[in-house]
Tab-separated table of C-alpha atoms in Angstrom:
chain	number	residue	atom	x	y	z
J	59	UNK	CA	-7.326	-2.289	17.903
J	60	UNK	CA	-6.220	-0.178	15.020
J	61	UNK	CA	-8.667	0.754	11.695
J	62	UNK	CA	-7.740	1.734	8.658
J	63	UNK	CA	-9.659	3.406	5.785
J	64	UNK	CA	-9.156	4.366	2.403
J	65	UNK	CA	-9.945	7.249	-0.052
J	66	UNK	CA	-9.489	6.523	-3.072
J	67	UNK	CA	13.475	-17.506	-6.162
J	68	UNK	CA	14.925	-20.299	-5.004
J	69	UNK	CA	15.877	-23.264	-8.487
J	70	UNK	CA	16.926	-27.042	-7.561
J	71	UNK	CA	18.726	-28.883	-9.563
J	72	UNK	CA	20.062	-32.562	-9.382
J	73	UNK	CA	22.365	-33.820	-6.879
J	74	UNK	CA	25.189	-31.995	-9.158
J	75	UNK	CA	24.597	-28.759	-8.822
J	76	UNK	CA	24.418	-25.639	-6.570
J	77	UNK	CA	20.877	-24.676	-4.760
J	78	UNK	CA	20.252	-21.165	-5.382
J	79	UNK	CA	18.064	-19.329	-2.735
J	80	UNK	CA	16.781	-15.916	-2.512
J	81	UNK	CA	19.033	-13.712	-0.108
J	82	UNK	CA	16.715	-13.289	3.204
J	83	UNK	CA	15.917	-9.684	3.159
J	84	UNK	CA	13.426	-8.035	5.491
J	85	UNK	CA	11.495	-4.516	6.263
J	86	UNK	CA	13.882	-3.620	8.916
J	87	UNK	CA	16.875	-4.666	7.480
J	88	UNK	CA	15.770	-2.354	4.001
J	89	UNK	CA	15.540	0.343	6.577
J	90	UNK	CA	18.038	3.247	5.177
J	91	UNK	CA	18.002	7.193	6.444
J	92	UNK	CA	18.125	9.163	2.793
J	93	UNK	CA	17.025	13.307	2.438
J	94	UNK	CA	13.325	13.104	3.750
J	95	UNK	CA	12.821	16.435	1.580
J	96	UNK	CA	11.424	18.724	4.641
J	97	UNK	CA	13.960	18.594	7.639
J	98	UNK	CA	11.627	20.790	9.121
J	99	UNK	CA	8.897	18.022	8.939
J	100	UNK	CA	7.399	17.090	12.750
J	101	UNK	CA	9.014	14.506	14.471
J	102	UNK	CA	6.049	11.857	13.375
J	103	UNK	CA	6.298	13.206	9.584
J	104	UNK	CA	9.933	11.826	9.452
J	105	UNK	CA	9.452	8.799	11.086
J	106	UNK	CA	6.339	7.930	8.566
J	107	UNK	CA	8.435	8.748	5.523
J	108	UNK	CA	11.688	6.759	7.104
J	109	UNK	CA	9.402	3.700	7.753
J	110	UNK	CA	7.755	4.275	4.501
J	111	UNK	CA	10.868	3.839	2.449
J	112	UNK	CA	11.826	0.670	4.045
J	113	UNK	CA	8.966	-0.715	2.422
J	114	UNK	CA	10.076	1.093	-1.040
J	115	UNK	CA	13.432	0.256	-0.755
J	116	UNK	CA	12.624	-3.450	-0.194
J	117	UNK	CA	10.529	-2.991	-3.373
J	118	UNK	CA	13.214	-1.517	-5.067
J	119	UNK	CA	11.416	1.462	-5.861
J	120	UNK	CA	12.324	5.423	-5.833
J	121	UNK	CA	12.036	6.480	-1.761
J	122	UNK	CA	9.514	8.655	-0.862
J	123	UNK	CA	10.209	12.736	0.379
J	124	UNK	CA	7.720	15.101	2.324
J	125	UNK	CA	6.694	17.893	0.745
J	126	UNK	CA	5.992	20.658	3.766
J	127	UNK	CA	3.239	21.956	1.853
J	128	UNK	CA	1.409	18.336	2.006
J	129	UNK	CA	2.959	18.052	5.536
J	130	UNK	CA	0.612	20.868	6.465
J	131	UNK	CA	-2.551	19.487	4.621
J	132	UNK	CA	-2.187	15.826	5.893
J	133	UNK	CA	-1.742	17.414	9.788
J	134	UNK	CA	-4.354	19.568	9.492
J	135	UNK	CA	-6.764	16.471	8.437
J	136	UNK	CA	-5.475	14.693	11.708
J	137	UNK	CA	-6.011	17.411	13.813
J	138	UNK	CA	-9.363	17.653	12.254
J	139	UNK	CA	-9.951	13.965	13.314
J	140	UNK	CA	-8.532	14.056	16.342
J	141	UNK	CA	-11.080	17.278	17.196
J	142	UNK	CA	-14.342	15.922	15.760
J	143	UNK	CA	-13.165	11.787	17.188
J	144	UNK	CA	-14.000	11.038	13.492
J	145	UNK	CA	-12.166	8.244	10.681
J	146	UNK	CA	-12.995	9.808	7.703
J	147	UNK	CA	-11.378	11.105	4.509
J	148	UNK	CA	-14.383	13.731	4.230
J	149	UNK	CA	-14.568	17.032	6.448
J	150	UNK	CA	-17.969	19.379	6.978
J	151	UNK	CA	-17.673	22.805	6.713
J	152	UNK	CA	-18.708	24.335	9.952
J	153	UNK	CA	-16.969	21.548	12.238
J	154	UNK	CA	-13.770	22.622	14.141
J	155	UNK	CA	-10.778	22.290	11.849
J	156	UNK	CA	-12.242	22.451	8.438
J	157	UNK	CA	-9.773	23.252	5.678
J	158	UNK	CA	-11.095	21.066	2.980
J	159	UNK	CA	-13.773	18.645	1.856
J	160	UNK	CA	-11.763	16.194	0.344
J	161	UNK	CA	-8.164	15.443	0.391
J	162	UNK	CA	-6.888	17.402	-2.588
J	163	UNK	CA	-9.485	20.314	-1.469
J	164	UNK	CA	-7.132	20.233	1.678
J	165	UNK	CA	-3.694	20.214	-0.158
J	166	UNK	CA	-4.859	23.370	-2.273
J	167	UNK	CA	-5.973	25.025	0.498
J	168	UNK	CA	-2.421	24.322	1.836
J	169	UNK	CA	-0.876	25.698	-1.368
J	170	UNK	CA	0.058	22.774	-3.308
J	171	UNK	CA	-2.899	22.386	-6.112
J	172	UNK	CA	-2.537	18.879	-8.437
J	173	UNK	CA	-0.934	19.313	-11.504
J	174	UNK	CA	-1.645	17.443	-14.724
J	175	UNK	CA	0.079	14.097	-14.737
J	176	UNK	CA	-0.325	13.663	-11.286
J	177	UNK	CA	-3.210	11.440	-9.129
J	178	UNK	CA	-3.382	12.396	-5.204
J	179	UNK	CA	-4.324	9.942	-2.282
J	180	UNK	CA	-4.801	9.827	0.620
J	181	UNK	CA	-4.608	7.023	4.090
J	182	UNK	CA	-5.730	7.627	7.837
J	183	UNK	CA	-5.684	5.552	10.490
J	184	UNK	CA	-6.771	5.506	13.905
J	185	UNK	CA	-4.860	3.796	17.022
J	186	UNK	CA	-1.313	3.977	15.760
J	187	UNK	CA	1.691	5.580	16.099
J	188	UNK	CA	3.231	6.638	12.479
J	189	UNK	CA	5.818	3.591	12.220
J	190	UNK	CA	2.564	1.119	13.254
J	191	UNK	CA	0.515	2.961	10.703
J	192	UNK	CA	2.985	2.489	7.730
J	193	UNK	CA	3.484	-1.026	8.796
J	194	UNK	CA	-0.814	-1.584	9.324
J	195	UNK	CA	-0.928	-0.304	5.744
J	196	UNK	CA	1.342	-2.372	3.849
J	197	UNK	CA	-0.351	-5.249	5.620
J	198	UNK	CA	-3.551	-4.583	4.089
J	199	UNK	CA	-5.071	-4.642	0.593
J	200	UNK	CA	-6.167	-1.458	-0.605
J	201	UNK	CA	-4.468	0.768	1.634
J	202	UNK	CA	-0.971	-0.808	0.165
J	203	UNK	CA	-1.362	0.931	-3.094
J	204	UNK	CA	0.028	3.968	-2.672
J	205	UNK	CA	2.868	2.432	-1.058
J	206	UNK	CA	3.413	0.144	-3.811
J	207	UNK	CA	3.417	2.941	-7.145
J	208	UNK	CA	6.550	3.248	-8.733
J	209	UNK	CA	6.828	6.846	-9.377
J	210	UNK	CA	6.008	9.052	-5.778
J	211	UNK	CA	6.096	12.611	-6.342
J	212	UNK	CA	5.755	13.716	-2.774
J	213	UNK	CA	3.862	13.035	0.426
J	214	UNK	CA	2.554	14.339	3.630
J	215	UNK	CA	2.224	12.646	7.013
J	216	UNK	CA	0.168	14.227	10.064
J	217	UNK	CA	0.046	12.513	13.352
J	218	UNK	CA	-2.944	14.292	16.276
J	219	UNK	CA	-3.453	12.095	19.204
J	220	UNK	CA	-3.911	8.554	17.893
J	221	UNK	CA	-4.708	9.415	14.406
J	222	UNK	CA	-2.719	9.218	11.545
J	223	UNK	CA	-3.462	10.674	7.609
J	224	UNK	CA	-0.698	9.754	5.008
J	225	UNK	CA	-0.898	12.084	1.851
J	226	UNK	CA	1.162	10.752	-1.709
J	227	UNK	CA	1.459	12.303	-4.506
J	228	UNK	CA	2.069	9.676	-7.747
J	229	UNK	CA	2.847	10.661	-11.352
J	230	UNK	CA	-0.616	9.434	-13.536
J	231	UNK	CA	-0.411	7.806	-15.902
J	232	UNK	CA	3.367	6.434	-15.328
J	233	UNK	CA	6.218	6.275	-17.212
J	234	UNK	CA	7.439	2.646	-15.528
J	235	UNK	CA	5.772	0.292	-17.447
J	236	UNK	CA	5.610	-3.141	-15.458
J	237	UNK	CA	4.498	-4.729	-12.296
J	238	UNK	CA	5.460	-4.919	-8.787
J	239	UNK	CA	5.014	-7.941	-6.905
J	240	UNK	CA	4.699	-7.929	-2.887
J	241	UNK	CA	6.127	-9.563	-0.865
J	242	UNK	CA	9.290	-9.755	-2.473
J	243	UNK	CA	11.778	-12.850	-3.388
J	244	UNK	CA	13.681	-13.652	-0.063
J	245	UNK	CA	11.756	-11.678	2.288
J	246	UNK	CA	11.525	-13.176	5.842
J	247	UNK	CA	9.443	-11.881	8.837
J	248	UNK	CA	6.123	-11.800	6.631
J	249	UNK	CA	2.811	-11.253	8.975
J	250	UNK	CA	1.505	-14.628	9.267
J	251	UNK	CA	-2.167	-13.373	8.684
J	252	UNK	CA	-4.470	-10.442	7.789
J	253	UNK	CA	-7.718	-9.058	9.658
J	254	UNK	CA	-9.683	-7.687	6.600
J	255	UNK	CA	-12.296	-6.651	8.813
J	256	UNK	CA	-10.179	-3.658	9.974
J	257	UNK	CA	-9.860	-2.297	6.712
J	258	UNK	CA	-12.609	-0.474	4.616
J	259	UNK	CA	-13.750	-1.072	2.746
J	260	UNK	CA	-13.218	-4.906	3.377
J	261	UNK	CA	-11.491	-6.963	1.001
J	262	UNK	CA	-12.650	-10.202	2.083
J	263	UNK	CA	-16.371	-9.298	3.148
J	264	UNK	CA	-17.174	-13.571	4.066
J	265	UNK	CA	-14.067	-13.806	5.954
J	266	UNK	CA	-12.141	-12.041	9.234
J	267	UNK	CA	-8.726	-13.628	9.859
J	268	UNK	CA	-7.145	-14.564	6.287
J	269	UNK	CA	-3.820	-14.913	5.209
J	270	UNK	CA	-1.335	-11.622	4.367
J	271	UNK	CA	-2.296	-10.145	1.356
J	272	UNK	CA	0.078	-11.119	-1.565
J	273	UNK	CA	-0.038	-7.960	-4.277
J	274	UNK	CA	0.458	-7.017	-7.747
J	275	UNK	CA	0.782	-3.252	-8.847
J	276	UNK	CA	0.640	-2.298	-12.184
J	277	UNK	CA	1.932	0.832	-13.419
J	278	UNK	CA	1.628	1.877	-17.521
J	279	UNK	CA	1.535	4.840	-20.210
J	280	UNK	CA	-1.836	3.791	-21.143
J	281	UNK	CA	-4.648	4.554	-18.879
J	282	UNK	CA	-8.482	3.789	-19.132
J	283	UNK	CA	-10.939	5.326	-17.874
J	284	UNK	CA	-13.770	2.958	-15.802
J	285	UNK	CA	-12.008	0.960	-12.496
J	286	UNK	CA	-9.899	-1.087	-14.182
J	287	UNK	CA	-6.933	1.350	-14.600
J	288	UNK	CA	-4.306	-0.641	-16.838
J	289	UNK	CA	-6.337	-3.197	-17.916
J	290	UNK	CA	-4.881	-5.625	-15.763
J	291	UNK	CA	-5.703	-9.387	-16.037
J	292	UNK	CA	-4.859	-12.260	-13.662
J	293	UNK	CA	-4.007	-15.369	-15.958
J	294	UNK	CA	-2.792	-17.660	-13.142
J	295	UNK	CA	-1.776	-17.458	-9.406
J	296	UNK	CA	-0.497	-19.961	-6.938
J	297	UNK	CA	0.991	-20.360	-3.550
J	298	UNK	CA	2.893	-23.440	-1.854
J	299	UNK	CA	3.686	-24.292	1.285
J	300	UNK	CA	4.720	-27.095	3.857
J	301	UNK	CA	0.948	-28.518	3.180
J	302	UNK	CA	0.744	-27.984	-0.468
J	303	UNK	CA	-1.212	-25.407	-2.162
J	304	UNK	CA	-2.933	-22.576	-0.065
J	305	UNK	CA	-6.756	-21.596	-1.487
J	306	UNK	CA	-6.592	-18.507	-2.470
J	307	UNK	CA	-9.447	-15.539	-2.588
J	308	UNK	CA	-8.509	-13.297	-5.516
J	309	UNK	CA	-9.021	-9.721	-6.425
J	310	UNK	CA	-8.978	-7.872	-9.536
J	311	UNK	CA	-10.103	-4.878	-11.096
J	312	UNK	CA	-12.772	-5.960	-13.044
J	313	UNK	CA	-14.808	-7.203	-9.719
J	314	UNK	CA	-13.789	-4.738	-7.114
J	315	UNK	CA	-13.980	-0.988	-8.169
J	316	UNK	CA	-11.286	-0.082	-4.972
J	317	UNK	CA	-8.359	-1.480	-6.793
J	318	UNK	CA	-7.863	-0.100	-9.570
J	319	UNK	CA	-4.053	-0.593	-10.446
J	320	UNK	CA	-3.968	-3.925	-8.577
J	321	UNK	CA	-4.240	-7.547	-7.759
J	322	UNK	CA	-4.286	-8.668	-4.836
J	323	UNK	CA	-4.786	-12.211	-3.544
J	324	UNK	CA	-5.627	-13.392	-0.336
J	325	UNK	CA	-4.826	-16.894	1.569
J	326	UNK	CA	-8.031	-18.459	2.914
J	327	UNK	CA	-6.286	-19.500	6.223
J	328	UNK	CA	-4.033	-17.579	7.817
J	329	UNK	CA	-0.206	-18.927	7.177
J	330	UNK	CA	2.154	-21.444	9.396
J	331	UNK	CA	4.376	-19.091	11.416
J	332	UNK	CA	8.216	-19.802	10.699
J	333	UNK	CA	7.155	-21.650	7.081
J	334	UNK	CA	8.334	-20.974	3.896
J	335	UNK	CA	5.816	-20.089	0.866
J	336	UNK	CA	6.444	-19.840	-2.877
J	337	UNK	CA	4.098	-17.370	-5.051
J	338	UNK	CA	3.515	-17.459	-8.523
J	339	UNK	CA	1.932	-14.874	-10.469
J	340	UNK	CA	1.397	-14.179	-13.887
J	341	UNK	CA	-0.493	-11.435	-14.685
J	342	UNK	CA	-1.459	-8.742	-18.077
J	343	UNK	CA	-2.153	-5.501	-18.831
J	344	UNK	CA	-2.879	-3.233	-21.822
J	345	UNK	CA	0.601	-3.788	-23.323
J	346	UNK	CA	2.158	-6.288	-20.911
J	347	UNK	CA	2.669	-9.238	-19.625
J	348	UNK	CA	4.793	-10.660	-16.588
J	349	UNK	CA	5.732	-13.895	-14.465
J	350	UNK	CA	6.192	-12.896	-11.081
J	351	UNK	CA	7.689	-15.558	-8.654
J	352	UNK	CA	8.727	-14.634	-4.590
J	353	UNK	CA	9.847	-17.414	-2.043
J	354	UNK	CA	9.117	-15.728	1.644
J	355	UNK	CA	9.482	-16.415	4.780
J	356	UNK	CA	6.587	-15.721	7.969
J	357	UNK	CA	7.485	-14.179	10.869
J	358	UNK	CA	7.779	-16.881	13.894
């Protein structure tokens, strides 16, 4: 069993026309080999940041690139885990492998200090190989938001024994000014469910086994201080299937300080494997406003 933690359209018309449908697209089939940015990175570095951009290519977003410096500071936090058999974003001074308290303590110590414009985060993992990692963290709530920011600066993989630390860089505030919806139109092999009690914190504290998590990042100019980030709003949110309309447990901002650019909503009941679902989302921010619609496809 693998943990995670975390620091911080298809139209019909009548019987005379054409059916449009999304074109099936999937995570492995987005998968494309571009400059990771450190061809000196480990073995387990490049396969993070060539899984990793699957996911943003899919997304349509810029791909990711390792930055050696943050190579250094996200594998010395793994081996520091992997020493001390410890999950945590925090290290003690003292135990064997210190180089920082927190995460961007550990990337200055490792010579690459945050600049202004820039936020830094960081995800870990435990009982994963990098590719399983990437994947358990875009199938998860909070720890998908890294993954899902338009404008990546950089980022750092380590991989010690069975645990894995994932450090991005992201430009903050951004210049993209929109929203990014996940999973996207035409996607096929979606998880058919979602354990949120192997994230933390936990997303869906009155529930175990839910439905994959169906996300909304927000990325603007104008940034606020306090949890809610953008000032994101949810005005409406919907998902069909072959029985109808799925209940839905819904996240935003305003109630759950962890999310902070996003909204994510969760089925109440894990999904029919090999069914087809239709999301609607419309959601606001300071200066925005969007209609987001995917038709997907989960895994058999």
């Amino acid at each position: 069993m693998s943990s995670l933690l975390l620091v911080l359209l298809g139209c019909v018309g009548d019987s005379g026309d054409t059916v449009a449908k999304p074109v099936a697209v999937s995570v492995d089939g987005a998968c494309i080999e571009e400059d990771p940015g450190d061809p000196g990175a480990s073995e387990a570095a490049l396969e993070a940041i060539y899984r990793t951009n699957c996911y943003r290519n899919l997304l349509g977003l810029d791909l990711g690139q390792l930055n050696p410096k943050l190579n250094d500071a996200a594998q010395a936090h793994a081996d520091y885990m992997q020493q001390n058999k410890t999950l945590d974003h925090s290290e003690q001074a003292g135990k064997p492998g210190y180089t920082g308290d927190q995460v961007w303590d550990r990337a200055e110590a490792a010579g690459r200090e945050l600049q202004s414009g820039e936020s830094i985060g960081e995800v870990i993992s435990q009982g994963t190989n990098p590719t399983e990692a990437v994947d358990g963290w875009m199938n998860s709530v909070y720890h998908r938001t890294p993954f899902s920011s338009p404008e990546w600066i950089a980022a750092g993989y380590g991989q010690a024994g069975n645990y894995s630390s994932m450090t991005t860089l992201q430009a903050f505030p951004n210049s993209f000014e929109g929203a990014v919806l996940y999973p996207v139109n035409g996607q096929v092999d979606v998880p058919a469910s979602f354990n949120s009690d192997q994230e933390f914190p936990d997303p869906a504290p009155n529930a175990e086994l839910v439905g994959p998590p169906i996300t909304v990042t927000i990325a603007s100019a104008d940034y606020f201080s306090g949890q809610n980030w953008f000032r994101a709003e949810l005005l409406s949110a919907s998902l069909t299937g072959p029985d109808g309309e799925e209940a839905l447990i819904t996240l935003t901002p305003d109630e759950d300080p962890w999310l902070g650019s996003m909204i994510a909503l969760l089925p109440e009941r894990p999904l029919t494997p090999g069914a087809t679902y239709t999301v609607a989302v419309s959601v606001a921010w300071n200066g925005g406003e969007e209609d987001l619609t995917a038709t997907f496809t989960v895994a058999d």
